[in-house]
Short mmCIF file of C-alpha atoms and ligand atoms in Angstrom, two decimals:
data_model
loop_
_atom_site.label_atom_id
_atom_site.label_comp_id
_atom_site.label_asym_id
_atom_site.label_seq_id
_atom_site.Cartn_x
_atom_site.Cartn_y
_atom_site.Cartn_z
CA MET A 868 -73.92 3.17 -46.97
CA LYS A 869 -76.08 5.71 -47.50
CA PHE A 870 -79.51 4.13 -47.53
CA SER A 871 -81.96 6.49 -48.73
CA GLY A 872 -83.15 6.45 -51.86
CA SER A 873 -80.82 2.85 -52.45
CA HIS A 874 -80.99 -0.09 -54.02
CA ILE A 875 -80.44 -3.01 -51.75
CA LEU A 876 -78.90 -6.31 -53.36
CA SER A 877 -76.35 -7.44 -52.17
CA ILE A 878 -75.17 -7.80 -47.73
CA SER A 879 -71.86 -6.32 -49.28
CA GLN A 880 -72.48 -3.06 -49.54
CA PHE A 881 -73.81 -3.30 -45.55
CA ASP A 882 -70.97 -1.78 -42.86
CA ARG A 883 -70.88 -3.11 -39.16
CA ASN A 884 -72.69 0.66 -38.52
CA ASP A 885 -75.21 -0.01 -41.35
CA ILE A 886 -76.01 -3.90 -39.83
CA GLU A 887 -76.80 -1.99 -36.23
CA ARG A 888 -78.68 0.74 -38.08
CA VAL A 889 -80.56 -1.90 -39.40
CA PHE A 890 -81.40 -3.78 -35.89
CA GLU A 891 -82.16 -0.47 -33.84
CA VAL A 892 -84.77 0.27 -36.54
CA ALA A 893 -85.92 -3.02 -36.71
CA ASP A 894 -86.61 -3.07 -33.17
CA ARG A 895 -88.48 0.14 -33.12
CA MET A 896 -91.02 -2.27 -35.06
CA VAL A 897 -91.98 -4.39 -33.03
CA PRO A 898 -95.39 -2.90 -31.69
CA TYR A 899 -96.51 -2.52 -34.99
CA ALA A 900 -96.10 -6.07 -35.61
CA HIS A 901 -97.75 -6.84 -32.88
CA ARG A 902 -100.55 -4.36 -33.84
CA GLU A 903 -100.24 -2.63 -30.81
CA ARG A 904 -99.32 0.45 -32.56
CA VAL A 905 -100.63 1.74 -36.11
CA THR A 906 -98.07 3.58 -38.42
CA LYS A 907 -99.57 5.30 -41.64
CA VAL A 908 -96.31 6.72 -42.27
CA LEU A 909 -95.90 5.16 -45.95
CA ASP A 910 -99.93 6.31 -46.93
CA GLY A 911 -99.68 6.09 -50.15
CA ALA A 912 -96.90 4.83 -51.17
CA ILE A 913 -97.15 1.33 -53.28
CA LEU A 914 -94.88 -1.77 -53.68
CA GLY A 915 -94.06 -3.49 -56.82
CA ASN A 916 -93.71 -7.09 -54.54
CA MET A 917 -92.63 -8.90 -58.15
CA PHE A 918 -92.27 -13.07 -57.02
CA PHE A 919 -90.98 -14.90 -59.98
CA GLU A 920 -90.53 -17.65 -57.94
CA PRO A 921 -92.19 -19.89 -55.55
CA SER A 922 -91.57 -18.03 -52.35
CA THR A 923 -94.40 -17.95 -49.31
CA ARG A 924 -91.77 -16.26 -45.90
CA THR A 925 -90.24 -13.75 -48.42
CA ARG A 926 -92.98 -12.66 -50.39
CA VAL A 927 -95.44 -12.94 -47.66
CA SER A 928 -93.28 -10.62 -45.30
CA PHE A 929 -92.08 -8.03 -47.52
CA GLY A 930 -95.98 -7.53 -48.46
CA CYS A 931 -96.49 -7.68 -44.88
CA ALA A 932 -94.01 -5.19 -43.89
CA PHE A 933 -95.22 -2.17 -46.61
CA ASN A 934 -98.66 -3.24 -45.13
CA LEU A 935 -97.48 -2.64 -41.58
CA LEU A 936 -96.11 1.02 -42.47
CA GLY A 937 -99.33 2.05 -44.00
CA GLY A 938 -98.00 1.29 -47.85
CA GLU A 939 -100.37 -0.74 -50.53
CA VAL A 940 -98.77 -3.64 -51.96
CA ARG A 941 -99.10 -4.37 -55.79
CA GLU A 942 -97.79 -8.18 -56.38
CA THR A 943 -96.32 -10.39 -59.97
CA THR A 944 -96.10 -14.05 -59.10
CA GLY A 945 -94.59 -15.57 -62.09
CA PHE A 946 -93.80 -15.31 -65.32
CA GLU A 947 -96.90 -16.54 -66.83
CA THR A 948 -98.98 -13.83 -64.80
CA SER A 949 -96.25 -11.21 -66.40
CA ALA A 950 -95.33 -9.79 -70.04
CA ILE A 951 -91.93 -11.24 -69.78
CA ALA A 952 -93.62 -14.52 -70.76
CA LYS A 953 -94.15 -12.70 -74.13
CA GLY A 954 -91.26 -11.47 -74.55
CA GLU A 955 -91.02 -8.30 -72.27
CA SER A 956 -87.13 -7.65 -71.00
CA LEU A 957 -86.54 -6.63 -67.65
CA TYR A 958 -84.93 -3.47 -68.66
CA ASP A 959 -88.58 -2.49 -69.62
CA THR A 960 -90.58 -4.15 -67.37
CA ALA A 961 -88.27 -2.29 -65.20
CA ARG A 962 -88.73 0.84 -65.99
CA VAL A 963 -92.82 0.39 -66.91
CA LEU A 964 -93.28 -0.90 -62.70
CA SER A 965 -90.56 1.59 -61.29
CA GLY A 966 -93.06 4.05 -62.69
CA TYR A 967 -96.50 2.53 -61.00
CA SER A 968 -94.19 2.10 -58.40
CA ASP A 969 -92.28 4.01 -54.81
CA VAL A 970 -90.26 0.65 -53.70
CA ILE A 971 -90.22 -3.21 -55.86
CA VAL A 972 -88.86 -6.07 -54.38
CA MET A 973 -87.78 -8.69 -56.79
CA ARG A 974 -86.65 -12.70 -56.79
CA HIS A 975 -86.17 -14.34 -59.27
CA PRO A 976 -83.94 -16.96 -60.74
CA VAL A 977 -80.93 -15.60 -62.26
CA SER A 978 -78.19 -14.18 -60.85
CA GLY A 979 -77.42 -11.02 -61.43
CA SER A 980 -80.97 -10.10 -62.39
CA VAL A 981 -81.71 -8.67 -59.34
CA ALA A 982 -78.87 -6.27 -60.22
CA GLU A 983 -79.65 -6.22 -64.15
CA PHE A 984 -83.35 -4.74 -63.05
CA ALA A 985 -82.72 -2.61 -60.48
CA ALA A 986 -80.08 -0.86 -63.01
CA ALA A 987 -83.13 0.06 -65.04
CA SER A 988 -85.61 0.66 -62.47
CA ARG A 989 -86.42 5.05 -60.81
CA VAL A 990 -87.00 3.76 -57.48
CA PRO A 991 -85.65 1.45 -55.16
CA VAL A 992 -85.43 -2.37 -55.61
CA MET A 993 -85.02 -5.27 -52.56
CA ASN A 994 -83.31 -8.62 -54.26
CA GLY A 995 -85.65 -10.91 -52.72
CA GLY A 996 -83.34 -13.23 -53.71
CA ASP A 997 -81.68 -14.10 -57.33
CA GLY A 998 -81.73 -17.81 -58.45
CA SER A 999 -78.19 -18.72 -56.33
CA ASN A 1000 -76.43 -15.87 -56.07
CA GLU A 1001 -77.89 -13.89 -52.54
CA HIS A 1002 -80.36 -13.40 -50.40
CA PRO A 1003 -79.73 -10.41 -48.41
CA SER A 1004 -82.75 -9.52 -46.18
CA GLN A 1005 -82.70 -13.35 -45.70
CA ALA A 1006 -79.16 -12.19 -43.48
CA LEU A 1007 -80.06 -9.68 -42.18
CA LEU A 1008 -83.00 -11.43 -40.58
CA ASP A 1009 -80.64 -14.13 -39.68
CA LEU A 1010 -78.04 -12.45 -38.41
CA TYR A 1011 -81.02 -10.32 -36.40
CA THR A 1012 -82.17 -13.68 -34.70
CA ILE A 1013 -79.13 -14.94 -34.21
CA ARG A 1014 -77.98 -12.08 -32.35
CA LYS A 1015 -81.55 -11.87 -30.47
CA GLU A 1016 -81.49 -15.86 -29.32
CA LEU A 1017 -77.50 -15.24 -28.22
CA GLN A 1018 -78.66 -11.79 -25.96
CA HIS A 1019 -81.49 -14.21 -24.17
CA GLN A 1020 -78.66 -16.49 -23.57
CA GLY A 1021 -77.38 -13.89 -21.93
CA ARG A 1022 -73.89 -13.25 -24.33
CA SER A 1023 -73.81 -9.77 -25.68
CA ASP A 1024 -71.04 -10.13 -28.59
CA LEU A 1025 -71.38 -11.88 -32.41
CA ASP A 1026 -67.85 -11.79 -32.49
CA GLY A 1027 -65.92 -15.07 -31.24
CA LEU A 1028 -70.24 -16.55 -32.83
CA ARG A 1029 -69.06 -20.23 -33.60
CA ILE A 1030 -72.00 -21.51 -36.56
CA ALA A 1031 -72.37 -24.77 -38.25
CA MET A 1032 -74.43 -24.27 -42.17
CA ILE A 1033 -74.98 -27.95 -42.86
CA GLY A 1034 -77.16 -29.47 -46.37
CA ASP A 1035 -76.30 -27.18 -49.49
CA LEU A 1036 -74.45 -24.73 -49.42
CA LYS A 1037 -73.12 -24.94 -53.05
CA TYR A 1038 -76.52 -23.69 -54.19
CA GLY A 1039 -78.25 -21.82 -51.23
CA ARG A 1040 -78.36 -18.71 -51.22
CA THR A 1041 -79.21 -17.98 -47.71
CA VAL A 1042 -76.15 -19.31 -46.68
CA HIS A 1043 -74.18 -17.58 -49.29
CA SER A 1044 -75.06 -14.07 -47.91
CA LEU A 1045 -74.57 -15.12 -44.51
CA CYS A 1046 -71.27 -16.25 -45.11
CA LYS A 1047 -70.49 -12.58 -46.67
CA LEU A 1048 -72.73 -11.52 -43.73
CA LEU A 1049 -70.29 -12.78 -40.71
CA CYS A 1050 -67.05 -11.74 -42.82
CA LEU A 1051 -67.07 -7.77 -40.98
CA TYR A 1052 -67.70 -9.61 -36.80
CA LYS A 1053 -64.09 -10.86 -35.53
CA ASN A 1054 -63.14 -14.91 -34.87
CA VAL A 1055 -65.94 -16.33 -35.79
CA THR A 1056 -65.59 -20.15 -36.15
CA VAL A 1057 -67.55 -21.49 -38.86
CA VAL A 1058 -68.26 -25.26 -39.48
CA LEU A 1059 -68.99 -25.79 -43.25
CA ILE A 1060 -71.17 -29.58 -43.47
CA SER A 1061 -72.17 -30.46 -47.19
CA PRO A 1062 -71.76 -33.83 -49.73
CA ASN A 1063 -68.59 -33.26 -51.69
CA GLU A 1064 -70.01 -31.82 -54.98
CA LEU A 1065 -72.36 -28.99 -52.69
CA LYS A 1066 -69.35 -27.28 -50.15
CA MET A 1067 -69.67 -23.83 -50.49
CA PRO A 1068 -67.74 -21.81 -53.32
CA GLU A 1069 -64.31 -21.47 -52.54
CA ALA A 1070 -64.69 -17.81 -53.38
CA ILE A 1071 -66.99 -17.31 -49.70
CA VAL A 1072 -65.01 -19.45 -48.49
CA GLU A 1073 -61.61 -17.31 -49.07
CA GLN A 1074 -64.07 -14.30 -48.50
CA LEU A 1075 -63.90 -15.97 -44.44
CA ARG A 1076 -60.74 -16.88 -43.69
CA GLN A 1077 -59.63 -12.97 -45.04
CA ALA A 1078 -61.31 -11.76 -42.25
CA GLY A 1079 -59.35 -14.14 -39.83
CA HIS A 1080 -62.36 -16.63 -39.57
CA THR A 1081 -61.98 -20.05 -38.55
CA VAL A 1082 -63.19 -21.90 -41.78
CA GLN A 1083 -63.39 -26.31 -41.01
CA GLU A 1084 -65.54 -27.84 -43.51
CA SER A 1085 -66.76 -31.83 -43.77
CA ASP A 1086 -69.11 -33.87 -44.44
CA VAL A 1087 -70.09 -35.40 -42.07
CA MET A 1088 -72.69 -33.61 -39.21
CA GLU A 1089 -73.19 -35.44 -36.33
CA GLY A 1090 -69.36 -34.91 -34.94
CA SER A 1091 -69.35 -31.82 -36.52
CA ILE A 1092 -71.88 -29.77 -34.74
CA SER A 1093 -70.61 -30.31 -31.21
CA LYS A 1094 -68.83 -26.96 -30.91
CA VAL A 1095 -71.51 -24.53 -31.78
CA ASP A 1096 -73.49 -21.58 -30.54
CA ILE A 1097 -75.64 -22.21 -33.95
CA ALA A 1098 -76.49 -25.16 -36.02
CA TYR A 1099 -77.94 -23.41 -39.80
CA SER A 1100 -79.42 -26.27 -41.31
CA THR A 1101 -80.64 -26.14 -45.33
CA ARG A 1102 -82.89 -27.69 -47.31
CA ILE A 1103 -81.57 -29.01 -50.10
CA GLN A 1104 -82.27 -26.91 -53.56
CA GLU A 1105 -83.56 -28.91 -56.04
CA GLU A 1106 -84.92 -26.15 -57.99
CA ARG A 1107 -80.89 -25.40 -59.07
CA PHE A 1108 -80.41 -29.41 -60.13
CA ALA A 1109 -80.39 -30.19 -64.06
CA SER A 1110 -83.27 -32.79 -62.29
CA PRO A 1111 -84.83 -34.01 -59.03
CA ALA A 1112 -83.31 -37.50 -59.56
CA GLU A 1113 -79.66 -35.98 -58.65
CA ALA A 1114 -81.37 -33.81 -55.66
CA ASP A 1115 -82.64 -37.05 -55.01
CA LEU A 1116 -78.79 -38.05 -54.40
CA TYR A 1117 -78.28 -35.80 -51.74
CA ARG A 1118 -81.68 -35.26 -50.13
CA GLY A 1119 -82.26 -36.99 -46.54
CA ARG A 1120 -78.49 -36.70 -46.12
CA TYR A 1121 -78.71 -35.20 -42.77
CA ARG A 1122 -81.07 -35.07 -41.15
CA LEU A 1123 -81.16 -33.36 -37.54
CA ASN A 1124 -83.87 -34.81 -35.01
CA GLN A 1125 -83.97 -34.66 -31.42
CA SER A 1126 -82.51 -37.48 -30.14
CA ILE A 1127 -79.23 -36.39 -32.24
CA TYR A 1128 -78.94 -33.26 -31.05
CA THR A 1129 -79.59 -34.97 -27.54
CA ARG A 1130 -76.64 -36.62 -28.28
CA TYR A 1131 -73.71 -34.11 -30.43
CA CYS A 1132 -75.05 -30.53 -28.91
CA GLU A 1133 -74.89 -28.27 -26.69
CA PRO A 1134 -77.43 -28.16 -24.24
CA ASN A 1135 -78.12 -24.76 -25.54
CA THR A 1136 -77.07 -24.88 -29.76
CA VAL A 1137 -80.01 -22.99 -31.18
CA ILE A 1138 -81.14 -24.70 -34.45
CA MET A 1139 -81.82 -21.79 -38.00
CA HIS A 1140 -83.32 -22.67 -40.97
CA PRO A 1141 -83.88 -19.98 -43.25
CA LEU A 1142 -87.49 -22.77 -44.98
CA PRO A 1143 -89.40 -23.61 -46.12
CA ARG A 1144 -87.22 -27.11 -44.48
CA ASP A 1145 -88.67 -30.31 -46.42
CA SER A 1146 -91.11 -32.30 -44.67
CA ARG A 1147 -91.34 -35.45 -46.83
CA THR A 1148 -90.25 -37.92 -44.60
CA GLU A 1149 -88.15 -39.14 -46.90
CA ALA A 1150 -85.94 -35.91 -46.84
CA ASN A 1151 -86.35 -34.16 -43.79
CA GLU A 1152 -83.55 -32.15 -42.87
CA LEU A 1153 -85.14 -30.59 -39.74
CA ASP A 1154 -87.41 -33.45 -37.68
CA ASN A 1155 -90.44 -32.07 -36.15
CA ASP A 1156 -89.62 -33.70 -33.21
CA LEU A 1157 -87.53 -30.91 -32.61
CA ASN A 1158 -90.85 -28.55 -32.61
CA ASP A 1159 -90.92 -28.70 -28.78
CA ASN A 1160 -87.24 -27.89 -28.11
CA PRO A 1161 -86.64 -24.64 -26.69
CA ASN A 1162 -83.56 -23.62 -28.56
CA LEU A 1163 -85.55 -24.06 -32.36
CA ALA A 1164 -85.19 -20.47 -33.04
CA ILE A 1165 -87.12 -21.03 -36.99
CA PHE A 1166 -90.49 -19.75 -36.26
CA ARG A 1167 -89.06 -17.08 -34.13
CA GLN A 1168 -86.75 -16.12 -37.26
CA ALA A 1169 -89.27 -16.05 -39.42
CA ASP A 1170 -91.00 -13.58 -37.44
CA ASN A 1171 -88.44 -11.29 -37.64
CA GLY A 1172 -88.43 -11.21 -40.99
CA VAL A 1173 -90.93 -8.89 -40.77
CA LEU A 1174 -89.46 -6.50 -38.12
CA VAL A 1175 -85.89 -6.63 -40.56
CA ARG A 1176 -87.75 -6.10 -43.76
CA MET A 1177 -90.05 -2.86 -41.86
CA ALA A 1178 -86.58 -0.69 -41.34
CA LEU A 1179 -85.29 -1.89 -44.71
CA PHE A 1180 -88.22 -0.05 -46.10
CA ALA A 1181 -88.48 2.92 -43.72
CA LEU A 1182 -84.34 3.44 -43.99
CA THR A 1183 -84.45 2.75 -48.06
CA LEU A 1184 -86.84 5.21 -48.31
CA ASP A 1185 -86.50 7.70 -45.62
CA VAL A 1186 -89.16 7.40 -42.97
CA ALA A 1187 -87.37 5.68 -40.18
CA ASP A 1188 -87.44 8.73 -37.71
CA GLN A 1189 -91.39 9.91 -38.51
CA VAL A 1190 -92.64 5.94 -38.25
CA ASP A 1191 -93.89 7.09 -33.99
CA LYS A 1192 -95.58 10.28 -35.49
CA ALA A 1193 -97.76 9.11 -38.15
CA ALA A 1194 -98.56 6.69 -35.36
CA ARG A 1195 -101.37 6.01 -32.40
CA ASP A 1196 -101.56 3.25 -29.77
CA VAL A 1197 -104.52 0.56 -31.39
N1 CP B 1228 -86.62 -18.52 -46.99
C1 CP B 1228 -86.78 -17.18 -48.03
O1 CP B 1228 -86.28 -17.27 -48.20
O2 CP B 1228 -88.45 -18.90 -47.94
P1 CP B 1228 -89.78 -18.39 -48.76
O3 CP B 1228 -88.59 -19.59 -50.03
O4 CP B 1228 -90.41 -19.31 -48.38
O5 CP B 1228 -89.40 -17.25 -49.09
#
C-alpha cells in the first residue's frame, strides 16, 4: 500500500510487505520510545485524537507516539465534550477538525463510522476501533508482539503459527482484525474458543479457511489450549450487549490462571490479551496469579503499541526516513 497520506481503516489494506515495513520502522523507534534519543521530526504537526468510547491504551499510546515524534496532541474524549452532542454530523465534524490537524485518530462505537468520517476528512484518519468491526493498529501491535515473543524463543517464522483466541469472539474487534491479518500467513492453526452465542463471525472463519488455515471451534477452554504457541484471551464486550445482565451470562466462563496454565499449556505458550482484562473476581479472564509468569506478554504487548503507532504516523506522514536525521541523544 501507499502509506503516505493514506487512511488506515482496516487491516485488509495491508499485505505482507506492508507489515514488514511497519515492523521495520517500529523496531527503529525503540530508542525514542525508551527516551534514549529525542526526535523532532513532527515538530509543528498536530494530532486530533478523538475517542468517543472509553480507552486507556489506544488513546494514550497514539498520543505518546505522536509526542515522541515531536508533534502536539489535541484530544476530544466522549460525545458530551463534542458538538456531536448538539447534533453535528460526522461529515461536518470531519471537515472542521481536519482543518485543525495533520492526522486524526478516531474511536467510535458504531461499525463503519470511522470510514464515514475519513471520507469527509482532508487529512489521514486512523481507526482506533469502530464498534465491533475492526481495530487495525491493535492487530499490528499484536502480530508485532507475537513475532517478538517467538523470536525470543528462537523462532523466526510466523508461518505455521498456532494460536487460540478465547472469549467474546463475536464482538471483540481485536480478534476480528487479527484473524484477517493472519490470513496473510501460511499454515496457521486458529483455535476459536467461545460460548456458542459469541462465536467468531462466519465470514471471518471462512476467510481463515480460504487462506488455507486450520480452524477449530470449541466452547471449552482447557483441552483446547494444549497445543498452541499463543493463548490470546479477550474480555466479554459488555458495551455491545443489550444489558449488563446479558453480559453476565458469559462473564467468567473462561478463566485462565497459573494452575490451568501449568496443567494444560505447553511450557512456552505466550499469554496475550489486548486489555483491559476484567479484574472483578467473578469475571477475571486472566487471573492475577499469572502476573509472575514470564510468558505473560500483556504488558510487553501494550508497550509495543507505542512503537507500532509511531511507525504508522511516520509512514503515513512520510517522515520514516527522516526520524534519525531530526534526532539527538539524550
Ligand atoms: N486494547 C485496547 O484497545 O485498549 P483500550 O480500550 O484501553 O484502548
